[in-house]
Coordinates of C-alpha atoms in Angstrom, one line a residue:
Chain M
X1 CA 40.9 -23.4 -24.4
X2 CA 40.5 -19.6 -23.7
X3 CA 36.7 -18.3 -23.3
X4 CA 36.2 -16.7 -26.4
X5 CA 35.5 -12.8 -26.3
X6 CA 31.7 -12.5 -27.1
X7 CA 31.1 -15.0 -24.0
X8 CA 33.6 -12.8 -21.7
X9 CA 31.5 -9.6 -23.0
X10 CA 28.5 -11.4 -21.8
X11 CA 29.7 -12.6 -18.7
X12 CA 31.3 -8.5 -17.7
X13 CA 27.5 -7.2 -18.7
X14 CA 25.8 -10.2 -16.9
X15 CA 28.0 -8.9 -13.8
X16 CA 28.4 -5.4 -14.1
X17 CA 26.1 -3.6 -15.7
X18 CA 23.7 -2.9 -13.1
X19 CA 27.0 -1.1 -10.8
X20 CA 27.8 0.6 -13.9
X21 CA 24.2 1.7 -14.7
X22 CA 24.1 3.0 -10.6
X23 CA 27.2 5.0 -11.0
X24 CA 26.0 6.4 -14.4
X25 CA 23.0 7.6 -12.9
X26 CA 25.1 9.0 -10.2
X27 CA 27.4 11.2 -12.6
X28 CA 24.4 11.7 -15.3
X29 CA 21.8 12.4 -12.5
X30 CA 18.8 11.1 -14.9
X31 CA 17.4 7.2 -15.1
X32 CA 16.7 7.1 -18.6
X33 CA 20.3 9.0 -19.7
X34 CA 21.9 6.3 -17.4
X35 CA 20.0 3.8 -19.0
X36 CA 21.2 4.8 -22.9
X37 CA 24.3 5.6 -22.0
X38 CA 25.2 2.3 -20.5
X39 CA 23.8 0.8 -23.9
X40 CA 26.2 3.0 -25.7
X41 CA 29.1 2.1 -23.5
X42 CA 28.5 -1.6 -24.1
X43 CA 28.2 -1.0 -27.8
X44 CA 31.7 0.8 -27.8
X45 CA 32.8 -1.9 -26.0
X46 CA 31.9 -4.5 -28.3
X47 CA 33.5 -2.8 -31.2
X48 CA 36.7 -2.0 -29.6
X49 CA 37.7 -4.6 -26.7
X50 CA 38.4 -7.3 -30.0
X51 CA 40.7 -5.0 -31.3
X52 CA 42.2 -2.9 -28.0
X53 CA 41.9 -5.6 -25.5
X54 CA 40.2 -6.2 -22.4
X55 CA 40.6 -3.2 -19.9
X56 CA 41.8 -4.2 -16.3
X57 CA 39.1 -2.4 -14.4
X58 CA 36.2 -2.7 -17.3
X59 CA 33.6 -1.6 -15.1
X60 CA 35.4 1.7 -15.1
X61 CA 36.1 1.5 -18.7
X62 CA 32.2 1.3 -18.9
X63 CA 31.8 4.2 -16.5
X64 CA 33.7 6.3 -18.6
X65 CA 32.9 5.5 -22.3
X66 CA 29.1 6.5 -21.2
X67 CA 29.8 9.2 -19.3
X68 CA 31.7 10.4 -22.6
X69 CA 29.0 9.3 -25.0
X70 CA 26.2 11.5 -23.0
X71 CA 28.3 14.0 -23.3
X72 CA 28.4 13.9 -27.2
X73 CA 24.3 13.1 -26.7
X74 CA 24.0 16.3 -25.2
X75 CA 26.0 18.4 -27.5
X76 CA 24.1 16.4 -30.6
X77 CA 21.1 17.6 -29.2
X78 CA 22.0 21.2 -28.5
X79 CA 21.6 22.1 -31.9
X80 CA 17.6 22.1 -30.8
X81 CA 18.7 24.1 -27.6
X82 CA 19.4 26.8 -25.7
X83 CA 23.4 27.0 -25.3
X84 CA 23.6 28.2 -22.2
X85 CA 21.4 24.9 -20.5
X86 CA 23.4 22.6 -22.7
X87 CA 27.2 23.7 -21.6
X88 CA 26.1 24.0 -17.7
X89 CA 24.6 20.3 -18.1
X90 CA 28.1 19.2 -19.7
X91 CA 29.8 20.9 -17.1
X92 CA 28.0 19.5 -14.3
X93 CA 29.4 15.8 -15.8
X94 CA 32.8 16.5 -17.0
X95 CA 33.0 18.3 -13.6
X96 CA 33.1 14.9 -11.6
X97 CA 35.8 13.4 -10.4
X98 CA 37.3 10.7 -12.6
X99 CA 35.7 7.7 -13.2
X100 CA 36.2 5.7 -10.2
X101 CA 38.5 2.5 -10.3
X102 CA 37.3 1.6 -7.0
X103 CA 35.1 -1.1 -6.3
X104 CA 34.0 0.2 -3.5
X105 CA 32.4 3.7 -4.9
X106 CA 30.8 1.5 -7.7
X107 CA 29.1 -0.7 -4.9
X108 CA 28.3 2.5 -2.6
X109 CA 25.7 3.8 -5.8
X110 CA 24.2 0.5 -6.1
X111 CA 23.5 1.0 -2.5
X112 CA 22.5 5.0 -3.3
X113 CA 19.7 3.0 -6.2
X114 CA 18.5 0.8 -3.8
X115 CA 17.7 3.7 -1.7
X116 CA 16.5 5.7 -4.2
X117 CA 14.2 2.8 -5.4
X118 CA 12.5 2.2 -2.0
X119 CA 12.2 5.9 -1.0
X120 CA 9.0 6.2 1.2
X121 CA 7.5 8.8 -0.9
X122 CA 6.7 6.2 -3.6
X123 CA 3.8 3.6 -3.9
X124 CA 4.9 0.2 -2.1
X125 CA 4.1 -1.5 -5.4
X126 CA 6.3 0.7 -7.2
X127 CA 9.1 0.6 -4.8
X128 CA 9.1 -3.2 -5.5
X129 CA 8.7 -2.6 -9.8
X130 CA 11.7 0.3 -9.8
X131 CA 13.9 -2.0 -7.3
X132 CA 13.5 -5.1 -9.8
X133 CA 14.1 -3.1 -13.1
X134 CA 16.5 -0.5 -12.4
X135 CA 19.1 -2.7 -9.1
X136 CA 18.2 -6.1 -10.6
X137 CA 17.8 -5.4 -14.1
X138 CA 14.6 -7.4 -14.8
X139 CA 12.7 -6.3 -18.0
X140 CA 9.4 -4.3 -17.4
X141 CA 8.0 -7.9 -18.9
X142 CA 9.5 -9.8 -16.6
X143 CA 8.0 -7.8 -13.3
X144 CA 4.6 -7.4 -14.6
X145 CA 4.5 -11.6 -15.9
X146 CA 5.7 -12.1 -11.8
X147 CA 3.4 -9.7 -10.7
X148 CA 0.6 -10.5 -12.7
X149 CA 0.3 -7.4 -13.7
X150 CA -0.2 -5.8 -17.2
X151 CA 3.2 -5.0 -18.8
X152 CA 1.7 -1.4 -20.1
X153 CA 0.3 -0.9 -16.5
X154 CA 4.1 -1.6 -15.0
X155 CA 5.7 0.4 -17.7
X156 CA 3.9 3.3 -16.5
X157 CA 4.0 2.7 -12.5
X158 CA 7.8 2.6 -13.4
X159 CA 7.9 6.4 -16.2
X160 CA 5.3 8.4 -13.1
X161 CA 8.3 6.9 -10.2
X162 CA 11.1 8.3 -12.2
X163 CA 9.5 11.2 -12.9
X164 CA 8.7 12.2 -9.5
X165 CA 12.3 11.3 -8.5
X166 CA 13.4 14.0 -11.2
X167 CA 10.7 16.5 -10.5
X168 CA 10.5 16.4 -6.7
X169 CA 14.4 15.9 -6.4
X170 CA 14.2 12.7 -4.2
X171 CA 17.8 12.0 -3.7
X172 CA 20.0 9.6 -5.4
X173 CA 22.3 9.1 -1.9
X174 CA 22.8 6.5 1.5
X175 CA 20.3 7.9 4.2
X176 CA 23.1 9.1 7.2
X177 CA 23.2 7.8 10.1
X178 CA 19.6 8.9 11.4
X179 CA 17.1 8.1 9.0
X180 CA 18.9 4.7 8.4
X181 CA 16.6 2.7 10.7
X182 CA 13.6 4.3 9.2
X183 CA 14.7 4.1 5.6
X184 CA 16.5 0.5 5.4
X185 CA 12.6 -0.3 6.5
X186 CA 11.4 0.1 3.2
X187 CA 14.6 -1.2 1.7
X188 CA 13.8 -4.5 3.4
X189 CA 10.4 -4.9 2.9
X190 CA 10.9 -4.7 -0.7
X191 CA 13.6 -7.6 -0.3
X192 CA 11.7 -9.6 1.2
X193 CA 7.8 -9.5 -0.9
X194 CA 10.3 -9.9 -3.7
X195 CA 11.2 -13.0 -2.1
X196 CA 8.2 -14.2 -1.1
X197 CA 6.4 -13.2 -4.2
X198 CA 9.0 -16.3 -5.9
X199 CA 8.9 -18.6 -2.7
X200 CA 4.9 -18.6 -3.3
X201 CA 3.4 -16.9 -5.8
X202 CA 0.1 -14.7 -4.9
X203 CA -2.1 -16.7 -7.4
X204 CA -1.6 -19.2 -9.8
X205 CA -1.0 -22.2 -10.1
X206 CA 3.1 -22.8 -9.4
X207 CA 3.9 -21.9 -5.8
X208 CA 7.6 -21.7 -6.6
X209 CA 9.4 -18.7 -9.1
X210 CA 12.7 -19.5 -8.2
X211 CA 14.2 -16.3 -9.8
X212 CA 12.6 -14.0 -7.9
X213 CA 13.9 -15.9 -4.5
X214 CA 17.4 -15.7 -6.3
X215 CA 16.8 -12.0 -7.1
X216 CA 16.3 -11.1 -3.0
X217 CA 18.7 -13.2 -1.6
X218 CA 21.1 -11.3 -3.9
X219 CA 20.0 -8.1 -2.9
X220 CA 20.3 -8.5 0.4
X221 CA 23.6 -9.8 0.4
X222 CA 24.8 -6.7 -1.4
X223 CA 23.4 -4.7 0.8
X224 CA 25.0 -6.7 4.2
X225 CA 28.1 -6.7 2.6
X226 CA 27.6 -2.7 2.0
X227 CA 26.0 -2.3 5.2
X228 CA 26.4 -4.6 8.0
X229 CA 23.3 -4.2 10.2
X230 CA 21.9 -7.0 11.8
X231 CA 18.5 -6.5 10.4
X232 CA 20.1 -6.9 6.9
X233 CA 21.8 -9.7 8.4
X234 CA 18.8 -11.5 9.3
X235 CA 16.6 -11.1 6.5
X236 CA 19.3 -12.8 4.5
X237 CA 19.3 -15.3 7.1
X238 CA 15.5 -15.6 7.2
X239 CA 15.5 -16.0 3.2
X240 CA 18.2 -18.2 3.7
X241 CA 16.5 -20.3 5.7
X242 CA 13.3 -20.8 4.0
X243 CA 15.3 -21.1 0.7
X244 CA 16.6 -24.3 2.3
X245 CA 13.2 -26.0 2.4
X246 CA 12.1 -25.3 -0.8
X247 CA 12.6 -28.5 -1.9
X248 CA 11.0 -30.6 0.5
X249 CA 7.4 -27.8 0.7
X250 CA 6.3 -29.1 -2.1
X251 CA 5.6 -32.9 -3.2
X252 CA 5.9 -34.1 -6.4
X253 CA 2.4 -33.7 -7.9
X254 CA 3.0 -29.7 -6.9
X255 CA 1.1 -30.3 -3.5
X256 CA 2.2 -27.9 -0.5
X257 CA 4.0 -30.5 2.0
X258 CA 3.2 -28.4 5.6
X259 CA 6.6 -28.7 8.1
X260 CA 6.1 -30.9 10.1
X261 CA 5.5 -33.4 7.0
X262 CA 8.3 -32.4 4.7
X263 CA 11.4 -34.8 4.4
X264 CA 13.9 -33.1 6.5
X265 CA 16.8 -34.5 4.8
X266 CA 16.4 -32.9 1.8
X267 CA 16.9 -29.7 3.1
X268 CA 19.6 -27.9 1.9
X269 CA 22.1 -28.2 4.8
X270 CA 24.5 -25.7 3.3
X271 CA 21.7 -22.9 3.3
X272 CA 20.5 -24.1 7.0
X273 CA 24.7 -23.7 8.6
X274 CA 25.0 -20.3 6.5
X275 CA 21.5 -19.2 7.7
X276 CA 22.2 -20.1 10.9
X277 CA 25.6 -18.7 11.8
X278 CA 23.8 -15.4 10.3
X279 CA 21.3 -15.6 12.8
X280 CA 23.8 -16.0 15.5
X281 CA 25.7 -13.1 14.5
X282 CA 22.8 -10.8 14.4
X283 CA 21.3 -12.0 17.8
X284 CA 25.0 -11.3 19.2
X285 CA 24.6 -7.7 18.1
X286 CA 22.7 -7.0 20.7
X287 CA 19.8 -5.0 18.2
X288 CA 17.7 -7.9 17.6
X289 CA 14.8 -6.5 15.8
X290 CA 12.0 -8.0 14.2
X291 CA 13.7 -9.7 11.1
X292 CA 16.1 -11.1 13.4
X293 CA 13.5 -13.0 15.7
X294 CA 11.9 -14.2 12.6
X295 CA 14.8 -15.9 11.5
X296 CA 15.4 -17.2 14.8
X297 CA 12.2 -18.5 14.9
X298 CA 12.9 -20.1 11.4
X299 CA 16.6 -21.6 12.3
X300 CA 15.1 -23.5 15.5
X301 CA 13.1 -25.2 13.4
X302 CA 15.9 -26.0 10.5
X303 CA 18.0 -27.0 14.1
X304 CA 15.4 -30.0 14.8
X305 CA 16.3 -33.3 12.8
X306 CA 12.3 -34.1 12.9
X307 CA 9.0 -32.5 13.0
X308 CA 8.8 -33.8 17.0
X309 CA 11.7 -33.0 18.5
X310 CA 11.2 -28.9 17.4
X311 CA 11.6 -26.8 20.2
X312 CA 8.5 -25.5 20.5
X313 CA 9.2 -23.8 23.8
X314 CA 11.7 -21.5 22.6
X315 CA 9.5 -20.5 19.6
X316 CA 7.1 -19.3 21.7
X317 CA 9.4 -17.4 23.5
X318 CA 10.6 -15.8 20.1
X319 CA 7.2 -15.0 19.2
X320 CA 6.4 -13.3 22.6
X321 CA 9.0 -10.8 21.8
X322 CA 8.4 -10.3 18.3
X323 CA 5.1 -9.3 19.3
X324 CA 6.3 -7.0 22.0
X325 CA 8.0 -5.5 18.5
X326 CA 5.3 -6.0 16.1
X327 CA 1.8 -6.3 17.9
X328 CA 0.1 -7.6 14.2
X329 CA -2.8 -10.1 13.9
X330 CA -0.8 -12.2 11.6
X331 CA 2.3 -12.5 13.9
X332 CA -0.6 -13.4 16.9
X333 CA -1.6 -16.3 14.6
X334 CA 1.5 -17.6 14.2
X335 CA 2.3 -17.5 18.0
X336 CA -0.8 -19.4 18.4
X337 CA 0.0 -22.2 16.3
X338 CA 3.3 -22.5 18.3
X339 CA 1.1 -22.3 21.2
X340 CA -0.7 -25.6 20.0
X341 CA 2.4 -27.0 19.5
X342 CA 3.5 -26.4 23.0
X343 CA 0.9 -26.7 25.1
X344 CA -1.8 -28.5 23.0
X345 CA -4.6 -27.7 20.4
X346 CA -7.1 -26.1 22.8
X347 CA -4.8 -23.5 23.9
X348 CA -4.3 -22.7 20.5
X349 CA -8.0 -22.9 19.5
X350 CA -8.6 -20.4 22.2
X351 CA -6.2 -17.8 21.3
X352 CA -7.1 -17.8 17.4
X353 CA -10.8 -17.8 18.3
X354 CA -10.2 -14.7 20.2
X355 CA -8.2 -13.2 17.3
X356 CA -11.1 -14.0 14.5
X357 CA -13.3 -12.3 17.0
X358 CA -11.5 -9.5 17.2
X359 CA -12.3 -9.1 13.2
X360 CA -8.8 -8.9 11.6
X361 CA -8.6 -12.0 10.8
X362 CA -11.8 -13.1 9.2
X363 CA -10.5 -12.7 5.8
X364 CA -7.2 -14.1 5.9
X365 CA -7.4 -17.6 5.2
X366 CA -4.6 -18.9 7.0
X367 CA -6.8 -18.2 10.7
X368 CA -9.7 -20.0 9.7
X369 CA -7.1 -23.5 8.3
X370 CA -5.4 -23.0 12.1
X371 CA -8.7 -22.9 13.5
X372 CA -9.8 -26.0 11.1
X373 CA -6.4 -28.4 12.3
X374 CA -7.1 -27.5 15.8
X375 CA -10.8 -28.3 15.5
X376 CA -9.7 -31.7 13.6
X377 CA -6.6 -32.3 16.2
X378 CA -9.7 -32.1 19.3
X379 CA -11.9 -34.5 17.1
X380 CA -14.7 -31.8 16.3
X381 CA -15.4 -32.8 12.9
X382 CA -18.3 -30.9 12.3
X383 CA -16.6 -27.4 13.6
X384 CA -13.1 -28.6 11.5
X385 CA -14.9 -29.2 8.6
X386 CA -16.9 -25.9 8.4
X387 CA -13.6 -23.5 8.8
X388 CA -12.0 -25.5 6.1
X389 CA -14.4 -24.7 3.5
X390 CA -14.2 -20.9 5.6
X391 CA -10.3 -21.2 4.2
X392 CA -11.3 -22.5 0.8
X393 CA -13.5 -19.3 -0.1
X394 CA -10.3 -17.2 0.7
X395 CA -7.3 -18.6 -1.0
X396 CA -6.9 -18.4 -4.5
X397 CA -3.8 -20.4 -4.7
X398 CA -4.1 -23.7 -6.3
X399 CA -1.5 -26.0 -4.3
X400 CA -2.7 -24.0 -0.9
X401 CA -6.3 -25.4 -1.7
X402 CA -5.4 -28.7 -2.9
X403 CA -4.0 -28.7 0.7
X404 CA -7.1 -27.7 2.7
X405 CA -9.4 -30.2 0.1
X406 CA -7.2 -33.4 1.3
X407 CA -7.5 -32.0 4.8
X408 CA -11.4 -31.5 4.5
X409 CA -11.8 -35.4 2.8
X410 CA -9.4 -36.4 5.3
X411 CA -12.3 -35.6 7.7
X412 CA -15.1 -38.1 7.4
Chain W
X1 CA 14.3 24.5 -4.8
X2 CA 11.3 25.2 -3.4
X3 CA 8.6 23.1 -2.2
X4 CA 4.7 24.5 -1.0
X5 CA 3.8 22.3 2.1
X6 CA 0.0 22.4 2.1
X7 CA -1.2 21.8 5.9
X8 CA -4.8 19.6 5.3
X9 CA -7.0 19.6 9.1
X10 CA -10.7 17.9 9.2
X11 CA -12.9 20.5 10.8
X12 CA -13.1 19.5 13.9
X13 CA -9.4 19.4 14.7
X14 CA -9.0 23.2 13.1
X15 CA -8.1 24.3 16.8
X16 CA -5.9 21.5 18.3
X17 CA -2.7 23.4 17.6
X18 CA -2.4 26.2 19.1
X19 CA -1.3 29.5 17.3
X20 CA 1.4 29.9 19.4
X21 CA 2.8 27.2 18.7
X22 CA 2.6 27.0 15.0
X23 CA 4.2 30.7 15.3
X24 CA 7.0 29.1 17.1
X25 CA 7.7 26.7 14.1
X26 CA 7.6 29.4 12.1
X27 CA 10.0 31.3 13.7
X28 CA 12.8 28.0 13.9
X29 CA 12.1 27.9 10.3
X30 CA 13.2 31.4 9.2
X31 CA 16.3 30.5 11.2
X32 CA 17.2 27.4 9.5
X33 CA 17.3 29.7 6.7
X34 CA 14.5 27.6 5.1
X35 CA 11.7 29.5 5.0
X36 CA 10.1 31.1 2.4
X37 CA 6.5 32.1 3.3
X38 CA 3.9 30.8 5.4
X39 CA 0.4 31.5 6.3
X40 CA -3.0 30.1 8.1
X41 CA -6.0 29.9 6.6
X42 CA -9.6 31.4 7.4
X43 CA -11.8 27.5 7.4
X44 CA -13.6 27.1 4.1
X45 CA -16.4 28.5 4.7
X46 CA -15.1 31.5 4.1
X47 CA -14.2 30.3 0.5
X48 CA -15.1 31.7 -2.4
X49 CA -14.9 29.8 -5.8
X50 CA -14.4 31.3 -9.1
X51 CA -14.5 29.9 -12.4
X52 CA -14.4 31.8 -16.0
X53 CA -16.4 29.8 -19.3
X54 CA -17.3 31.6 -22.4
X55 CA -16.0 34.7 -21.0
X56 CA -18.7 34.6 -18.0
X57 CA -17.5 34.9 -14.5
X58 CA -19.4 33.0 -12.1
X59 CA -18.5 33.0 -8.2
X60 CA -19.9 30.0 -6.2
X61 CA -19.7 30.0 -2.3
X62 CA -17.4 27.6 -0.3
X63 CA -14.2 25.4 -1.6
X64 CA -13.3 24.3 -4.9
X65 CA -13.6 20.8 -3.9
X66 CA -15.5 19.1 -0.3
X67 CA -12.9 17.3 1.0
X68 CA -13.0 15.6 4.4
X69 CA -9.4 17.4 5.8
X70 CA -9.3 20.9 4.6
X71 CA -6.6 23.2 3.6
X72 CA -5.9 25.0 6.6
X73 CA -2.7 26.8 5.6
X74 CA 0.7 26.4 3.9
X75 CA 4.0 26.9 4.5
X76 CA 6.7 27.6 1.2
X77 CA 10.2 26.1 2.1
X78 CA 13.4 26.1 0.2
X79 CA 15.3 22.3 0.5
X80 CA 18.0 20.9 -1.2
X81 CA 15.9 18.0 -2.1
X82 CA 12.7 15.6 -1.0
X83 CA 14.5 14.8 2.0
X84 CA 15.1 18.1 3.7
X85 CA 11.8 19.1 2.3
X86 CA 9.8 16.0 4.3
X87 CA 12.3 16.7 7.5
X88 CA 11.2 20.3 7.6
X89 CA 7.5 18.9 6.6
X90 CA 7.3 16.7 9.2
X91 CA 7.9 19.0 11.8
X92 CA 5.2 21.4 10.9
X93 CA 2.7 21.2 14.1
X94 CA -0.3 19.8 12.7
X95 CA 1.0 17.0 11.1
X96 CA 0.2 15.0 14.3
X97 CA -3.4 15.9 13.9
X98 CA -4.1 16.6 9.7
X99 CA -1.6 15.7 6.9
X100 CA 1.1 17.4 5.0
X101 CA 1.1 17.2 1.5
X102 CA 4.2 18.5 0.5
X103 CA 4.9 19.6 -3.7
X104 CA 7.7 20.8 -5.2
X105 CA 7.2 23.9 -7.0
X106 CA 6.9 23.8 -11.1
X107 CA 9.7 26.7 -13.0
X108 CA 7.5 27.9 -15.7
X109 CA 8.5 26.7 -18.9
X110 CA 9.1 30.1 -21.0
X111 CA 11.3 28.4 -23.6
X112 CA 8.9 29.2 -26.8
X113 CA 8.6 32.7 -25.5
X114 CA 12.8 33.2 -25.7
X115 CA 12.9 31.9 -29.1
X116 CA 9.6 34.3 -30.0
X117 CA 11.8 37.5 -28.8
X118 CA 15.1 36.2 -30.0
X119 CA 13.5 36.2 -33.6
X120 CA 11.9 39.2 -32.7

């Protein structure tokens, strides 16, 4: 039985109306006359693909139709303006090349929104709203109910970004060939807090929002197909990777399983190969950088079949360079717990005692629950239990402190 | 289009670039066909405020507003866009000691004034 039209509709805007949206903005050069115009396009599509027909290429169908239907916008509206603005506006479109039937130049201005998006001259925080509503298509209530922010508050992060993309021309266009590094930066640190912000949510009381994982790993597979540089490559591996545990981090009350509890074989051994053979590939490249260590790090320990047989050595290795890259407190931390792993609990005790000394740390809660297991895995009860309720005053996050209060009763 | 690149020093660090060298930037500008205008600043203290209410003028001494980094001088560039405006921006000398803000410039909006004459 064929799929009936309505459902094929649905399943051509589900797929296609972001890259038609990007390419609109493209030949439109304005967000908000993208956005109505790809509204109009799917409208005129509704009312004539029953009668006409699917097209072959309907993205370009799409393109087209709104680029047409601005144009009769425009010249609607002109009756309230001067003539002059209005014909050099309709020139400027009509002027562009045909609607492209390729693919490829439908893909390259998803790649030129992305860009656009995560331009550094925007607020981090907005990067990630514009990124999620205008390359994903998520509704302004949909970010701010993720975010936990106030839909009118988002609404307005995302009007003030488009308006200073109009106003102070940011461009809609790839960075070349020198600014890439610098650029794809912010490109991926917006991938991957999106991620992160569905993989465990900031406060609340679920620590997974599946979606949003879903969301990144998306992006950033559009992007390495678009762009094949091994830090794209790895931060798909790296999501990859931690996508494949998702299951087993969490018990089934909601608790947060730690690693080297969770039930390795429910790990998603499809996710683990692709992550892995990713990892490879960008390590090959020779321009490891820091998303590829990270993912490195996180495919030795999707390589060992249990907690004890992780090789410990070689993650302290990987953490040794990525500091050499990324001298942070929070990559230290992590490089101390491996440490403990490796060489014992003392060794590690010393290093993150060093680091909460050194006052980044002391409001991060994660130092002072390393600093607690170490305490507990030496048999100090009395220092343990003190940095466990240290931990408890900083995390928010239900399931993390449901964690620390069975590690603190644990104690006695 | 043009953007005003507003060079912001604290007062301490008014000196750390030498003139000749912020002349020499100058001077690559107006060859990259980029430059508009450009000038360096007296320090603030040299500032005089004015403000008009009710038709009465008063002067006060010093800046409009006490900032920590003060405007030390500002360079007008023309750029294609944000980009070429921050790569031009960010090679002005004492961004490695102050800031940059960069801005693009506003066209005056003289739209009801055109309809005003037209009628006219």
């Amino acid at each position: 039985m064929p799929t009936p039209l309505s459902a094929q509709i649905e399943a051509i805007y589900r797929n296609e109306s972001r890259r038609v949206f990007a390419t609109l903005i493209r030949l439109l050069g304005d967000f908000d006359m993208a956005e109505e115009a790809l509204q109009d396009a799917f409208k005129a599509a509704i009312e004539q693909w029953p009668r006409d027909g699917i097209p072959d290429k309907p993205a370009a169908w799409l393109v087209s139709a709104g680029r047409f239907k601005a144009i009769d916008g425009i010249r609607r509206r002109a009756r309230f303006t001067a003539y002059d603005d209005v014909a050099e506006t309709i020139e400027a479109i009509a002027d562009e090349t045909p609607a492209p039937d390729e693919r490829e130049e439908l893909e390259d201005d998803r790649l030129r929104l992305i860009f656009t998006c995560c331009h550094p001259s925007l607020a981090p925080d907005t990067q990630i709203a514009l990124t999620l509503r205008e390359v994903c298509g998520l509704s302004t209530e949909e970010i701010a109910k993720a975010f936990l922010t106030p839909a009118p508050t988002l609404a307005q992060r995302i009007v003030r970004a488009k308006a200073k993309i109009r106003d102070a021309r940011i461009p809609y266009q790839v960075p070349g060939r020198d600014e890439l590094p610098a650029r794809l930066e912010s490109v991926l640190r917006v991938i991957y807090l999106v991620f992160n912000e569905g993989y465990s949510a900031s406060s609340g009381a679920t620590l997974t929002r599946h979606d949003l994982s879903q969301e990144a790993i998306r992006l950033a597979r559009l992007l390495q197909e678009l762009l094949p540089e091994p830090e794209i490559t790895s931060l798909l591996a790296l999501m990859l990777l931690h996508e494949s545990r998702r299951v087993a981090r969490t018990s089934e009350s909601g608790d947060l399983v730690p690693l080297d509890e969770q039930d390795r074989t429910v790990w998603n051994a499809e996710l683990i190969a692709e992550g892995v053979a990713l990892v490879q590939r960008a390590l090959s490249s020779g321009r490891a950088g820091t998303y590829s260590l990270q993912a490195a790090i996180s495919a030795v320990h999707a390589e060992a079949r249990r907690a004890d047989v992780t090789d410990w050595g070689q993650i302290v290795g990987l953490y040794d360079a990525l500091l050499q890259l990324e001298p942070t407190p929070v990559i230290a931390l992590n490089r101390a717990v491996a440490v403990a792993m490796h060489q014992g609990p003392q060794a590690g005790l010393a290093l993150v005692e060093d680091l909460i000394a050194d006052g980044h740390l002391q409001n991060y809660y994660l130092a002072h629950a390393a600093q607690a297991d170490f305490h507990r895995r030496l048999g100090h009860v009395t220092e343990a239990r003190a940095a466990y309720v240290r931990a408890l005053a900083l995390t928010q996050q239900e399931p993390e402190r449901r964690f620390l209060n069975r590690r603190l009763a644990a104690l006695a | 289009m043009n953007y005003l690149c507003l060079v912001y020093l604290a007062p301490d660090q008014l000196h750390s670039c030498p003139d000749k060298v912020c002349f020499a930037y100058a001077e690559e500008l107006r060859g990259s066909g980029h430059f508009v205008a450009a000038q360096a600043l007296q320090p603030v203290d040299s500032a005089t405020t004015i403000r008009i209410r009710n038709g009465q003028t008063s002067l006060t001494d010093g800046p409009f507003a006490e900032t920590k980094e003060q405007l030390a001088g500002f360079y007008l560039i023309d750029a294609k866009d944000l980009n070429e405006a921050i790569h031009w921006a960010s090679r002005i000398p004492p961004a490695r000691y102050g800031s940059i803000e960069v801005r693009p410039v506003r066209e005056l909006d003289l739209s009801s004034l055109a309809s005003v004459s037209n009628a006219g």
